[in-house]
mmCIF file of C-alpha atoms and ligand atoms in Angstrom:
data_model
loop_
_atom_site.group_PDB
_atom_site.id
_atom_site.type_symbol
_atom_site.label_atom_id
_atom_site.label_comp_id
_atom_site.label_asym_id
_atom_site.label_seq_id
_atom_site.Cartn_x
_atom_site.Cartn_y
_atom_site.Cartn_z
ATOM 1 C CA MET A 1 0.000 0.000 0.000
ATOM 2 C CA LYS A 2 1.140 3.519 -0.845
ATOM 3 C CA HIS A 3 1.126 6.619 1.283
ATOM 4 C CA LEU A 4 -1.680 8.821 0.131
ATOM 5 C CA ILE A 5 -2.519 12.471 0.340
ATOM 6 C CA LEU A 6 -6.189 13.104 -0.039
ATOM 7 C CA ILE A 7 -7.427 16.417 -1.352
ATOM 8 C CA LYS A 8 -10.870 17.940 -1.080
ATOM 9 C CA TYR A 9 -11.701 20.559 -3.662
ATOM 10 C CA GLY A 10 -12.317 24.193 -2.860
ATOM 11 C CA GLU A 11 -14.922 26.524 -4.292
ATOM 12 C CA LEU A 12 -14.975 24.687 -7.605
ATOM 13 C CA THR A 13 -17.497 22.221 -6.239
ATOM 14 C CA THR A 14 -20.158 24.912 -6.712
ATOM 15 C CA LYS A 15 -19.459 25.175 -10.440
ATOM 16 C CA LYS A 16 -21.280 22.078 -11.639
ATOM 17 C CA ALA A 17 -20.999 22.536 -15.400
ATOM 18 C CA ASN A 18 -17.300 23.265 -15.353
ATOM 19 C CA ARG A 19 -16.397 20.776 -12.715
ATOM 20 C CA LYS A 20 -14.337 18.556 -14.982
ATOM 21 C CA VAL A 21 -12.367 21.454 -16.411
ATOM 22 C CA PHE A 22 -11.647 22.710 -12.916
ATOM 23 C CA ILE A 23 -10.525 19.343 -11.629
ATOM 24 C CA ASN A 24 -8.271 18.723 -14.618
ATOM 25 C CA MET A 25 -6.733 22.169 -14.295
ATOM 26 C CA LEU A 26 -6.097 21.575 -10.596
ATOM 27 C CA ALA A 27 -4.470 18.213 -11.352
ATOM 28 C CA ASP A 28 -2.223 19.864 -13.977
ATOM 29 C CA ASN A 29 -1.243 22.574 -11.519
ATOM 30 C CA ILE A 30 -0.453 20.034 -8.819
ATOM 31 C CA GLU A 31 1.677 18.051 -11.239
ATOM 32 C CA ARG A 32 3.573 21.189 -12.234
ATOM 33 C CA GLN A 33 4.104 22.338 -8.632
ATOM 34 C CA LEU A 34 5.274 18.873 -7.630
ATOM 35 C CA LYS A 35 7.641 18.451 -10.547
ATOM 36 C CA GLY A 36 10.672 16.536 -9.293
ATOM 37 C CA TYR A 37 8.704 14.348 -6.882
ATOM 38 C CA GLU A 38 7.557 10.910 -7.943
ATOM 39 C CA ILE A 39 3.813 11.088 -7.575
ATOM 40 C CA LYS A 40 0.722 9.514 -9.049
ATOM 41 C CA ILE A 41 -2.578 11.388 -9.147
ATOM 42 C CA ARG A 42 -6.023 9.809 -9.139
ATOM 43 C CA LYS A 43 -9.058 12.036 -9.288
ATOM 44 C CA ASP A 44 -12.792 11.673 -8.937
ATOM 45 C CA ARG A 45 -15.689 14.106 -8.623
ATOM 46 C CA VAL A 46 -15.196 14.872 -4.934
ATOM 47 C CA ARG A 47 -11.601 14.076 -4.157
ATOM 48 C CA MET A 48 -8.125 13.684 -5.501
ATOM 49 C CA TYR A 49 -5.636 11.103 -4.265
ATOM 50 C CA ILE A 50 -1.912 11.627 -4.566
ATOM 51 C CA GLU A 51 0.415 8.685 -4.082
ATOM 52 C CA VAL A 52 3.767 9.789 -2.749
ATOM 53 C CA GLU A 53 6.858 8.281 -1.151
ATOM 54 C CA GLU A 54 6.732 8.353 2.652
ATOM 55 C CA LYS A 55 9.857 10.470 3.109
ATOM 56 C CA TYR A 56 8.436 13.340 1.025
ATOM 57 C CA ILE A 57 4.954 13.326 2.440
ATOM 58 C CA LEU A 58 5.275 16.383 4.720
ATOM 59 C CA GLU A 59 7.217 18.393 2.142
ATOM 60 C CA VAL A 60 4.626 17.643 -0.520
ATOM 61 C CA SER A 61 1.754 18.482 1.841
ATOM 62 C CA LYS A 62 3.344 21.857 2.526
ATOM 63 C CA ILE A 63 3.507 22.628 -1.188
ATOM 64 C CA LEU A 64 -0.140 21.617 -1.540
ATOM 65 C CA THR A 65 -1.166 24.148 1.117
ATOM 66 C CA ARG A 66 -0.119 26.851 -1.358
ATOM 67 C CA ILE A 67 -2.009 25.590 -4.386
ATOM 68 C CA PHE A 68 -5.279 27.353 -5.188
ATOM 69 C CA GLY A 69 -8.392 25.232 -5.630
ATOM 70 C CA ILE A 70 -7.718 23.020 -2.619
ATOM 71 C CA HIS A 71 -10.049 23.164 0.355
ATOM 72 C CA SER A 72 -8.303 20.685 2.607
ATOM 73 C CA ILE A 73 -5.525 18.147 2.699
ATOM 74 C CA VAL A 74 -5.466 14.888 4.635
ATOM 75 C CA ILE A 75 -2.532 12.520 4.917
ATOM 76 C CA CYS A 76 -3.404 8.812 5.005
ATOM 77 C CA TYR A 77 -0.832 6.431 6.423
ATOM 78 C CA PRO A 78 -1.077 2.806 5.328
ATOM 79 C CA VAL A 79 -0.476 -0.110 7.678
ATOM 80 C CA ASP A 80 -1.175 -3.864 7.548
ATOM 81 C CA THR A 81 -4.540 -4.880 8.978
ATOM 82 C CA ASN A 82 -3.014 -6.275 12.125
ATOM 83 C CA ILE A 83 -3.968 -4.940 15.577
ATOM 84 C CA ASP A 84 -0.421 -4.644 16.926
ATOM 85 C CA LYS A 85 0.837 -2.953 13.779
ATOM 86 C CA ILE A 86 -2.055 -0.497 13.859
ATOM 87 C CA LYS A 87 -1.389 0.310 17.527
ATOM 88 C CA GLU A 88 2.277 0.834 16.837
ATOM 89 C CA LYS A 89 1.654 3.134 13.854
ATOM 90 C CA VAL A 90 -0.942 5.187 15.765
ATOM 91 C CA LEU A 91 1.547 5.904 18.568
ATOM 92 C CA ALA A 92 4.315 6.771 16.132
ATOM 93 C CA LEU A 93 2.033 9.283 14.399
ATOM 94 C CA LEU A 94 0.642 10.841 17.560
ATOM 95 C CA HIS A 95 4.063 11.400 19.068
ATOM 96 C CA ASP A 96 4.661 14.038 16.362
ATOM 97 C CA ILE A 97 1.415 15.920 17.004
ATOM 98 C CA SER A 98 0.559 18.135 19.964
ATOM 99 C CA PHE A 99 -2.966 17.709 21.388
ATOM 100 C CA ASP A 100 -4.725 17.400 24.762
ATOM 101 C CA THR A 101 -7.933 15.639 23.799
ATOM 102 C CA PHE A 102 -8.807 13.177 21.074
ATOM 103 C CA LYS A 103 -11.271 10.604 19.852
ATOM 104 C CA VAL A 104 -10.967 7.595 17.583
ATOM 105 C CA VAL A 105 -13.396 7.010 14.708
ATOM 106 C CA THR A 106 -13.090 3.597 13.102
ATOM 107 C CA LYS A 107 -14.722 2.596 9.834
ATOM 108 C CA ARG A 108 -14.750 -1.140 9.232
ATOM 109 C CA ALA A 109 -15.100 -1.599 5.489
ATOM 110 C CA ASP A 110 -13.788 -5.177 5.819
ATOM 111 C CA LYS A 111 -16.613 -6.948 7.618
ATOM 112 C CA ASP A 112 -14.395 -10.032 8.120
ATOM 113 C CA PHE A 113 -12.292 -8.058 10.559
ATOM 114 C CA PRO A 114 -13.184 -9.635 13.923
ATOM 115 C CA ILE A 115 -13.641 -6.481 16.008
ATOM 116 C CA SER A 116 -16.559 -4.065 15.555
ATOM 117 C CA SER A 117 -15.918 -0.379 14.864
ATOM 118 C CA MET A 118 -17.116 0.686 18.323
ATOM 119 C CA GLU A 119 -14.982 -1.900 20.066
ATOM 120 C CA PHE A 120 -11.964 -0.968 17.982
ATOM 121 C CA ASN A 121 -12.379 2.704 18.975
ATOM 122 C CA HIS A 122 -11.991 1.554 22.576
ATOM 123 C CA VAL A 123 -9.045 -0.732 21.852
ATOM 124 C CA ILE A 124 -7.082 2.041 20.126
ATOM 125 C CA GLY A 125 -8.314 4.790 22.492
ATOM 126 C CA GLY A 126 -7.197 2.749 25.507
ATOM 127 C CA HIS A 127 -3.816 2.114 23.953
ATOM 128 C CA VAL A 128 -3.279 5.843 23.327
ATOM 129 C CA LEU A 129 -4.348 6.773 26.886
ATOM 130 C CA LYS A 130 -1.921 4.239 28.310
ATOM 131 C CA ASN A 131 1.023 5.664 26.370
ATOM 132 C CA ILE A 132 0.404 9.387 25.875
ATOM 133 C CA ASP A 133 -0.659 11.986 28.440
ATOM 134 C CA CYS A 134 -4.060 13.042 27.081
ATOM 135 C CA LYS A 135 -7.822 12.644 27.494
ATOM 136 C CA VAL A 136 -10.730 11.410 25.419
ATOM 137 C CA ASP A 137 -13.315 14.016 24.394
ATOM 138 C CA VAL A 138 -15.992 12.689 22.070
ATOM 139 C CA HIS A 139 -17.685 16.081 21.579
ATOM 140 C CA HIS A 140 -14.915 18.639 20.953
ATOM 141 C CA PRO A 141 -11.617 16.810 20.621
ATOM 142 C CA ASP A 142 -8.411 18.577 19.533
ATOM 143 C CA LEU A 143 -7.692 15.608 17.319
ATOM 144 C CA VAL A 144 -9.867 13.089 15.497
ATOM 145 C CA LEU A 145 -7.999 9.944 14.627
ATOM 146 C CA LYS A 146 -9.718 8.157 11.756
ATOM 147 C CA ILE A 147 -9.009 4.520 11.029
ATOM 148 C CA GLU A 148 -10.360 2.804 7.940
ATOM 149 C CA ILE A 149 -10.045 -0.972 7.944
ATOM 150 C CA ARG A 150 -10.059 -2.463 4.464
ATOM 151 C CA LYS A 151 -9.277 -5.913 3.115
ATOM 152 C CA GLU A 152 -6.086 -4.818 1.408
ATOM 153 C CA GLY A 153 -4.893 -2.911 4.450
ATOM 154 C CA THR A 154 -5.751 -0.199 6.930
ATOM 155 C CA TYR A 155 -5.481 3.551 6.507
ATOM 156 C CA ILE A 156 -4.910 5.930 9.391
ATOM 157 C CA TYR A 157 -5.889 9.532 8.700
ATOM 158 C CA THR A 158 -4.595 12.605 10.445
ATOM 159 C CA ASP A 159 -6.667 15.753 10.902
ATOM 160 C CA GLU A 160 -7.427 17.925 7.916
ATOM 161 C CA MET A 161 -4.925 20.608 6.985
ATOM 162 C CA LYS A 162 -6.530 23.717 5.596
ATOM 163 C CA GLY A 163 -5.864 24.482 1.935
ATOM 164 C CA ILE A 164 -5.899 28.079 0.625
ATOM 165 C CA GLY A 165 -9.107 27.703 -1.379
ATOM 166 C CA GLY A 166 -9.701 29.835 -4.472
ATOM 167 C CA TYR A 167 -9.819 28.645 -8.083
ATOM 168 C CA PRO A 168 -7.076 26.666 -9.837
ATOM 169 C CA VAL A 169 -4.623 29.117 -11.403
ATOM 170 C CA GLY A 170 -5.218 29.433 -15.134
ATOM 171 C CA ILE A 171 -8.918 28.643 -15.132
ATOM 172 C CA GLN A 172 -9.647 32.296 -15.926
ATOM 173 C CA GLY A 173 -6.929 32.863 -18.518
ATOM 174 C CA LYS A 174 -4.038 35.280 -18.170
ATOM 175 C CA GLY A 175 -3.502 38.723 -16.664
ATOM 176 C CA MET A 176 -0.542 41.111 -16.763
ATOM 177 C CA LEU A 177 0.430 42.253 -13.262
ATOM 178 C CA MET A 178 2.280 45.558 -12.923
ATOM 179 C CA LEU A 179 4.733 44.430 -10.275
ATOM 180 C CA SER A 180 6.762 47.033 -8.426
ATOM 181 C CA GLY A 181 8.939 46.438 -5.394
ATOM 182 C CA GLY A 182 6.281 47.818 -3.044
ATOM 183 C CA ILE A 183 3.890 46.160 -0.642
ATOM 184 C CA ASP A 184 0.705 46.492 -2.680
ATOM 185 C CA SER A 185 1.336 44.960 -6.078
ATOM 186 C CA PRO A 186 2.536 41.508 -4.864
ATOM 187 C CA VAL A 187 -0.629 41.317 -2.741
ATOM 188 C CA ALA A 188 -2.695 42.291 -5.789
ATOM 189 C CA GLY A 189 -0.963 39.505 -7.740
ATOM 190 C CA TYR A 190 -1.706 36.960 -5.035
ATOM 191 C CA MET A 191 -5.375 37.938 -4.979
ATOM 192 C CA ALA A 192 -5.661 37.620 -8.756
ATOM 193 C CA LEU A 193 -3.968 34.193 -8.662
ATOM 194 C CA LYS A 194 -6.473 33.162 -6.014
ATOM 195 C CA ARG A 195 -9.337 33.863 -8.420
ATOM 196 C CA GLY A 196 -7.753 31.570 -11.002
ATOM 197 C CA VAL A 197 -5.941 34.195 -13.072
ATOM 198 C CA ASP A 198 -2.635 33.052 -14.533
ATOM 199 C CA VAL A 199 -0.384 35.989 -13.703
ATOM 200 C CA GLU A 200 2.614 37.297 -15.669
ATOM 201 C CA CYS A 201 4.508 40.265 -14.272
ATOM 202 C CA LEU A 202 5.687 43.493 -15.849
ATOM 203 C CA TYR A 203 8.401 45.495 -14.100
ATOM 204 C CA PHE A 204 9.501 48.937 -15.289
ATOM 205 C CA GLU A 205 13.129 49.661 -14.512
ATOM 206 C CA SER A 206 15.170 52.775 -15.139
ATOM 207 C CA PRO A 207 18.843 51.996 -14.836
ATOM 208 C CA PRO A 208 21.077 53.688 -13.797
ATOM 209 C CA HIS A 209 18.480 55.704 -11.839
ATOM 210 C CA THR A 210 17.175 52.466 -10.329
ATOM 211 C CA SER A 211 19.584 49.841 -9.032
ATOM 212 C CA LEU A 212 20.174 46.180 -9.747
ATOM 213 C CA GLU A 213 19.103 45.541 -6.139
ATOM 214 C CA ALA A 214 15.708 47.054 -6.923
ATOM 215 C CA LYS A 215 15.315 44.667 -9.871
ATOM 216 C CA ASN A 216 16.468 41.670 -7.835
ATOM 217 C CA LYS A 217 13.967 42.577 -5.169
ATOM 218 C CA VAL A 218 11.155 42.416 -7.721
ATOM 219 C CA ILE A 219 12.445 39.056 -8.971
ATOM 220 C CA GLU A 220 12.520 37.836 -5.376
ATOM 221 C CA LEU A 221 8.911 38.958 -4.912
ATOM 222 C CA ALA A 222 7.967 37.152 -8.114
ATOM 223 C CA SER A 223 9.581 33.960 -6.884
ATOM 224 C CA ILE A 224 7.557 34.181 -3.672
ATOM 225 C CA LEU A 225 4.413 34.612 -5.778
ATOM 226 C CA ASN A 226 5.562 31.671 -7.869
ATOM 227 C CA GLN A 227 4.927 29.384 -4.915
ATOM 228 C CA TYR A 228 1.244 30.014 -5.584
ATOM 229 C CA SER A 229 1.514 29.563 -9.345
ATOM 230 C CA GLY A 230 4.492 27.598 -10.585
ATOM 231 C CA ARG A 231 4.680 29.457 -13.884
ATOM 232 C CA ILE A 232 5.299 33.098 -13.058
ATOM 233 C CA LYS A 233 7.311 35.118 -15.545
ATOM 234 C CA VAL A 234 8.767 38.585 -15.064
ATOM 235 C CA HIS A 235 9.045 40.877 -18.067
ATOM 236 C CA VAL A 236 11.537 43.635 -17.378
ATOM 237 C CA VAL A 237 10.788 46.837 -19.289
ATOM 238 C CA PRO A 238 13.723 49.192 -20.015
ATOM 239 C CA PHE A 239 11.970 52.437 -19.085
ATOM 240 C CA THR A 240 14.904 54.857 -18.776
ATOM 241 C CA LYS A 241 14.567 56.685 -22.104
ATOM 242 C CA ILE A 242 10.842 57.196 -21.657
ATOM 243 C CA GLN A 243 11.249 58.460 -18.141
ATOM 244 C CA GLU A 244 13.963 60.887 -19.179
ATOM 245 C CA ALA A 245 11.800 62.131 -22.060
ATOM 246 C CA ILE A 246 8.890 62.693 -19.681
ATOM 247 C CA TYR A 247 11.128 64.486 -17.227
ATOM 248 C CA LYS A 248 12.453 66.752 -19.992
ATOM 249 C CA ASN A 249 9.154 67.582 -21.693
ATOM 250 C CA VAL A 250 6.358 67.478 -19.138
ATOM 251 C CA PRO A 251 5.655 70.045 -16.376
ATOM 252 C CA ASP A 252 6.582 68.690 -12.960
ATOM 253 C CA SER A 253 3.113 68.252 -11.549
ATOM 254 C CA TYR A 254 2.034 66.011 -14.463
ATOM 255 C CA ILE A 255 5.137 63.789 -14.578
ATOM 256 C CA ILE A 256 3.547 60.937 -12.634
ATOM 257 C CA THR A 257 0.234 61.165 -14.519
ATOM 258 C CA ILE A 258 1.972 60.919 -17.901
ATOM 259 C CA MET A 259 4.390 58.261 -16.699
ATOM 260 C CA ARG A 260 1.522 56.092 -15.537
ATOM 261 C CA ARG A 261 -0.452 56.637 -18.743
ATOM 262 C CA ILE A 262 2.562 55.362 -20.659
ATOM 263 C CA MET A 263 2.991 52.414 -18.297
ATOM 264 C CA TYR A 264 -0.638 51.460 -18.961
ATOM 265 C CA ARG A 265 -0.126 51.735 -22.727
ATOM 266 C CA ILE A 266 2.857 49.412 -22.514
ATOM 267 C CA ALA A 267 1.009 47.018 -20.207
ATOM 268 C CA GLU A 268 -1.871 46.862 -22.669
ATOM 269 C CA ARG A 269 0.218 46.432 -25.803
ATOM 270 C CA TYR A 270 2.643 43.951 -24.362
ATOM 271 C CA GLY A 271 -0.149 42.232 -22.410
ATOM 272 C CA LYS A 272 -2.008 41.570 -25.675
ATOM 273 C CA MET A 273 1.176 40.134 -27.194
ATOM 274 C CA ARG A 274 1.328 37.765 -24.200
ATOM 275 C CA LYS A 275 -2.378 36.875 -24.610
ATOM 276 C CA CYS A 276 -3.427 38.585 -21.384
ATOM 277 C CA LYS A 277 -7.054 39.598 -20.998
ATOM 278 C CA ILE A 278 -6.618 42.064 -18.140
ATOM 279 C CA ILE A 279 -4.110 44.350 -16.451
ATOM 280 C CA ILE A 280 -3.702 43.923 -12.686
ATOM 281 C CA ASN A 281 -2.069 46.454 -10.398
ATOM 282 C CA GLY A 282 -1.674 47.444 -6.761
ATOM 283 C CA GLU A 283 -3.453 50.788 -6.842
ATOM 284 C CA SER A 284 -5.474 51.599 -3.752
ATOM 285 C CA ILE A 285 -7.982 54.445 -3.723
ATOM 286 C CA GLY A 286 -6.565 57.628 -2.253
ATOM 287 C CA GLN A 287 -3.186 56.190 -1.259
ATOM 288 C CA VAL A 288 -1.119 58.671 -3.284
ATOM 289 C CA ALA A 289 -1.800 61.547 -5.729
ATOM 290 C CA SER A 290 -1.927 59.183 -8.718
ATOM 291 C CA GLN A 291 -4.583 57.092 -7.005
ATOM 292 C CA THR A 292 -7.338 59.644 -6.488
ATOM 293 C CA LEU A 293 -10.443 58.785 -8.496
ATOM 294 C CA THR A 294 -9.726 61.672 -10.886
ATOM 295 C CA SER A 295 -6.136 60.523 -11.406
ATOM 296 C CA MET A 296 -7.218 56.946 -11.943
ATOM 297 C CA SER A 297 -9.750 57.924 -14.578
ATOM 298 C CA VAL A 298 -7.299 60.175 -16.471
ATOM 299 C CA ILE A 299 -4.664 57.417 -16.345
ATOM 300 C CA ASN A 300 -7.119 54.664 -17.212
ATOM 301 C CA ASP A 301 -8.287 56.637 -20.264
ATOM 302 C CA VAL A 302 -5.452 55.235 -22.409
ATOM 303 C CA THR A 303 -6.715 51.659 -22.393
ATOM 304 C CA ASN A 304 -9.855 49.631 -23.001
ATOM 305 C CA MET A 305 -8.402 46.569 -21.384
ATOM 306 C CA PRO A 306 -10.057 45.865 -18.012
ATOM 307 C CA VAL A 307 -7.793 47.021 -15.180
ATOM 308 C CA ILE A 308 -8.307 44.939 -12.040
ATOM 309 C CA ARG A 309 -7.194 46.520 -8.784
ATOM 310 C CA PRO A 310 -7.625 43.827 -6.133
ATOM 311 C CA VAL A 311 -6.474 46.060 -3.240
ATOM 312 C CA ALA A 312 -8.337 49.188 -4.392
ATOM 313 C CA CYS A 313 -10.680 49.171 -1.403
ATOM 314 C CA LEU A 314 -8.359 47.834 1.303
ATOM 315 C CA ASP A 315 -6.642 49.937 3.984
ATOM 316 C CA LYS A 316 -2.853 49.884 4.018
ATOM 317 C CA LEU A 317 -2.963 47.875 7.258
ATOM 318 C CA GLU A 318 -5.190 45.257 5.663
ATOM 319 C CA ILE A 319 -2.815 45.021 2.697
ATOM 320 C CA ILE A 320 0.163 44.647 5.044
ATOM 321 C CA GLU A 321 -1.612 41.854 6.903
ATOM 322 C CA ILE A 322 -2.030 39.888 3.668
ATOM 323 C CA ALA A 323 1.571 40.667 2.618
ATOM 324 C CA LYS A 324 2.786 39.149 5.891
ATOM 325 C CA LYS A 325 0.579 36.113 5.506
ATOM 326 C CA ILE A 326 1.756 35.336 1.968
ATOM 327 C CA GLY A 327 5.418 36.011 2.756
ATOM 328 C CA THR A 328 6.122 39.090 0.600
ATOM 329 C CA TYR A 329 6.204 41.777 3.313
ATOM 330 C CA GLU A 330 9.797 41.370 4.503
ATOM 331 C CA THR A 331 11.084 41.654 0.936
ATOM 332 C CA SER A 332 8.760 44.540 0.026
ATOM 333 C CA ILE A 333 10.056 46.762 2.817
ATOM 334 C CA LEU A 334 13.696 46.511 1.713
ATOM 335 C CA PRO A 335 14.731 50.099 0.914
ATOM 336 C CA PHE A 336 15.450 50.233 -2.829
ATOM 337 C CA GLU A 337 14.127 53.043 -4.979
ATOM 338 C CA ASP A 338 11.520 52.356 -7.591
ATOM 339 C CA CYS A 339 11.177 54.283 -10.857
ATOM 340 C CA CYS A 340 8.003 55.868 -9.448
ATOM 341 C CA THR A 341 9.870 57.370 -6.533
ATOM 342 C CA ILE A 342 13.071 58.649 -8.151
ATOM 343 C CA PHE A 343 11.454 61.327 -10.274
ATOM 344 C CA LEU A 344 8.758 62.120 -7.766
ATOM 345 C CA PRO A 345 7.756 65.795 -8.112
ATOM 346 C CA LYS A 346 7.200 67.942 -4.997
ATOM 347 C CA HIS A 347 3.592 68.707 -5.904
ATOM 348 C CA PRO A 348 2.033 66.032 -8.116
ATOM 349 C CA VAL A 349 -1.369 67.033 -9.445
ATOM 350 C CA ILE A 350 -4.180 65.468 -7.418
ATOM 351 C CA HIS A 351 -6.990 66.256 -9.867
ATOM 352 C CA PRO A 352 -5.375 66.120 -13.320
ATOM 353 C CA LEU A 353 -7.254 67.189 -16.438
ATOM 354 C CA LEU A 354 -7.411 64.782 -19.353
ATOM 355 C CA SER A 355 -6.983 67.626 -21.852
ATOM 356 C CA ARG A 356 -3.763 68.773 -20.168
ATOM 357 C CA ALA A 357 -2.401 65.222 -20.014
ATOM 358 C CA LYS A 358 -3.023 64.848 -23.750
ATOM 359 C CA GLU A 359 -1.445 68.203 -24.509
ATOM 360 C CA TYR A 360 1.740 67.436 -22.556
ATOM 361 C CA GLU A 361 2.034 64.059 -24.233
ATOM 362 C CA SER A 362 1.983 65.767 -27.633
ATOM 363 C CA TYR A 363 5.293 67.470 -26.731
ATOM 364 C CA PHE A 364 7.272 64.314 -27.488
ATOM 365 C CA ASP A 365 7.058 61.197 -29.652
ATOM 366 C CA TYR A 366 6.167 58.666 -27.001
ATOM 367 C CA GLU A 367 4.837 56.111 -29.529
ATOM 368 C CA SER A 368 8.219 55.363 -31.062
ATOM 369 C CA LEU A 369 9.783 55.270 -27.600
ATOM 370 C CA ILE A 370 7.156 52.704 -26.585
ATOM 371 C CA ASP A 371 7.907 50.603 -29.687
ATOM 372 C CA GLU A 372 11.595 50.590 -28.892
ATOM 373 C CA CYS A 373 11.001 49.843 -25.257
ATOM 374 C CA ILE A 374 8.701 46.868 -25.969
ATOM 375 C CA SER A 375 11.192 45.375 -28.399
ATOM 376 C CA HIS A 376 13.824 45.307 -25.640
ATOM 377 C CA ILE A 377 11.828 43.665 -22.873
ATOM 378 C CA GLU A 378 13.823 41.001 -21.016
ATOM 379 C CA VAL A 379 12.038 37.899 -19.723
ATOM 380 C CA VAL A 380 12.965 36.176 -16.467
ATOM 381 C CA THR A 381 11.456 32.720 -16.027
ATOM 382 C CA ASP A 382 13.696 30.576 -13.919
ATOM 383 C CA PHE A 383 12.174 30.509 -10.468
ATOM 384 C CA GLN A 384 12.291 26.773 -9.924
ATOM 385 C CA LYS A 385 15.442 26.733 -7.832
ATOM 386 C CA LYS A 386 14.338 29.749 -5.834
ATOM 387 C CA TYR A 387 11.035 28.067 -5.208
ATOM 388 C CA LYS A 388 12.737 25.016 -3.709
ATOM 389 C CA ASP A 389 14.937 27.219 -1.510
ATOM 390 C CA LEU A 390 11.840 28.738 0.034
ATOM 391 C CA LEU A 391 10.454 25.456 1.310
HETATM 392 P P1 ATP B 401 3.322 49.343 -4.437
HETATM 393 O O1 ATP B 401 3.369 49.248 -2.960
HETATM 394 O O2 ATP B 401 2.763 48.118 -5.081
HETATM 395 O O3 ATP B 401 4.654 49.736 -5.029
HETATM 396 P P2 ATP B 401 2.492 52.051 -4.359
HETATM 397 O O4 ATP B 401 1.574 52.384 -3.284
HETATM 398 O O5 ATP B 401 3.922 52.347 -4.154
HETATM 399 O O6 ATP B 401 2.305 50.525 -4.757
HETATM 400 P P3 ATP B 401 2.550 53.433 -6.901
HETATM 401 O O7 ATP B 401 4.020 53.545 -6.851
HETATM 402 O O8 ATP B 401 1.766 54.644 -7.224
HETATM 403 O O9 ATP B 401 1.912 52.844 -5.578
HETATM 404 O O10 ATP B 401 2.167 52.339 -7.908
HETATM 405 C C1 ATP B 401 0.857 51.901 -8.074
HETATM 406 C C2 ATP B 401 0.889 50.599 -8.823
HETATM 407 O O11 ATP B 401 1.501 50.786 -10.090
HETATM 408 C C3 ATP B 401 1.735 49.550 -8.139
HETATM 409 O O12 ATP B 401 1.008 48.846 -7.161
HETATM 410 C C4 ATP B 401 2.111 48.674 -9.302
HETATM 411 O O13 ATP B 401 1.048 47.821 -9.656
HETATM 412 C C5 ATP B 401 2.316 49.696 -10.419
HETATM 413 N N1 ATP B 401 3.727 50.104 -10.488
HETATM 414 C C6 ATP B 401 4.337 51.140 -9.895
HETATM 415 N N2 ATP B 401 5.648 51.157 -10.187
HETATM 416 C C7 ATP B 401 5.891 50.110 -10.998
HETATM 417 C C8 ATP B 401 7.054 49.570 -11.635
HETATM 418 N N3 ATP B 401 8.249 50.124 -11.515
HETATM 419 N N4 ATP B 401 6.906 48.471 -12.369
HETATM 420 C C9 ATP B 401 5.699 47.881 -12.515
HETATM 421 N N5 ATP B 401 4.586 48.336 -11.942
HETATM 422 C C10 ATP B 401 4.663 49.440 -11.187
HETATM 423 MG MG1 MG B 402 5.534 51.453 -5.676
#
């Protein structure tokens, strides 16, 4: 008998018509995320079973807790259907778990087994009480030990581990995430992944005004996000010439407005080349001058592509809480300058006018600069090693 990890599906169970598509996508994602481990996946309408070697079982379970579309994860340990062997295995498992109260729930699928389920609960319960300092609580136990006795062998199940829910990544097609080194955009990316969007990242860099450290920080953030995806890519946009042109031609107060309009144009054009259906970013209403509703609408005017802003209505503290939970916060607060901060004017316009933005843009040939910039985008894809290091 093989060690098994049993997976219950997340929200996809409510989508009856698409169920099969969802389950297949989840299985593909699991296979991709577990590349390098020898596993075998079996799936049915309500559960998925993953066969895995015993020594990797905890490592693999940990990876599964970061895959969207999974509601819960249960490890099943196989043992021969022999009372002493079952007792021995139960103790070995429980020694690694901390709990005060427990109960045993036996299911006897093999009716030839000579002891009834109720009796067997007592046999195993008594054995645990004799060897471990704990109590039985049949109503609200800390731990439920499930034992399933079958002809071919017995399975012992631990408690359920919580999965992260959401939809399998990719089920909704692709989105282009504007990923800066800040706190907000990695959280926005995580939230989009959670809804099943396959995220690619776009990072605007302006060397030598921005440093290599700033770029590496963004790549580090992407590799943390990759734990929730397995196929993140970062597209690095050489933005220096455009930024310098903006700085030279546009009045100070409109620098950020124009810069962001051009970022959106690039995100849209390049996003379409990458088959993305939406742009995702970390804008949050009112956080800075470029994120007032007026600014957003003047900036958004350059594109018809839907722009999804998952953290638009969250407070900074709420965003930080998610950043800590998903593991991006510590990297995000490293102090490297972003291209948005280096040319920051003293008094950015809070309520820009669309007509002015258009007028200032006519002062230079941004279209050919955009063409050149897009043709020099560098793609970073190799996060596999990084991903392993993070385990
Ligand atoms: P963050 O904390 O994500 O950096 P922020 O509060 O600093 O956000 P802005 O600098 O105004 O806000 O940026 C708003 C959004 O624009 C970011 O969340 C990100 O999606 C995008 N953005 C900003 N700078 C860049 C960049 N250099 N490369 C890619 N996207 C960027
Ligand atoms: Mg920023």
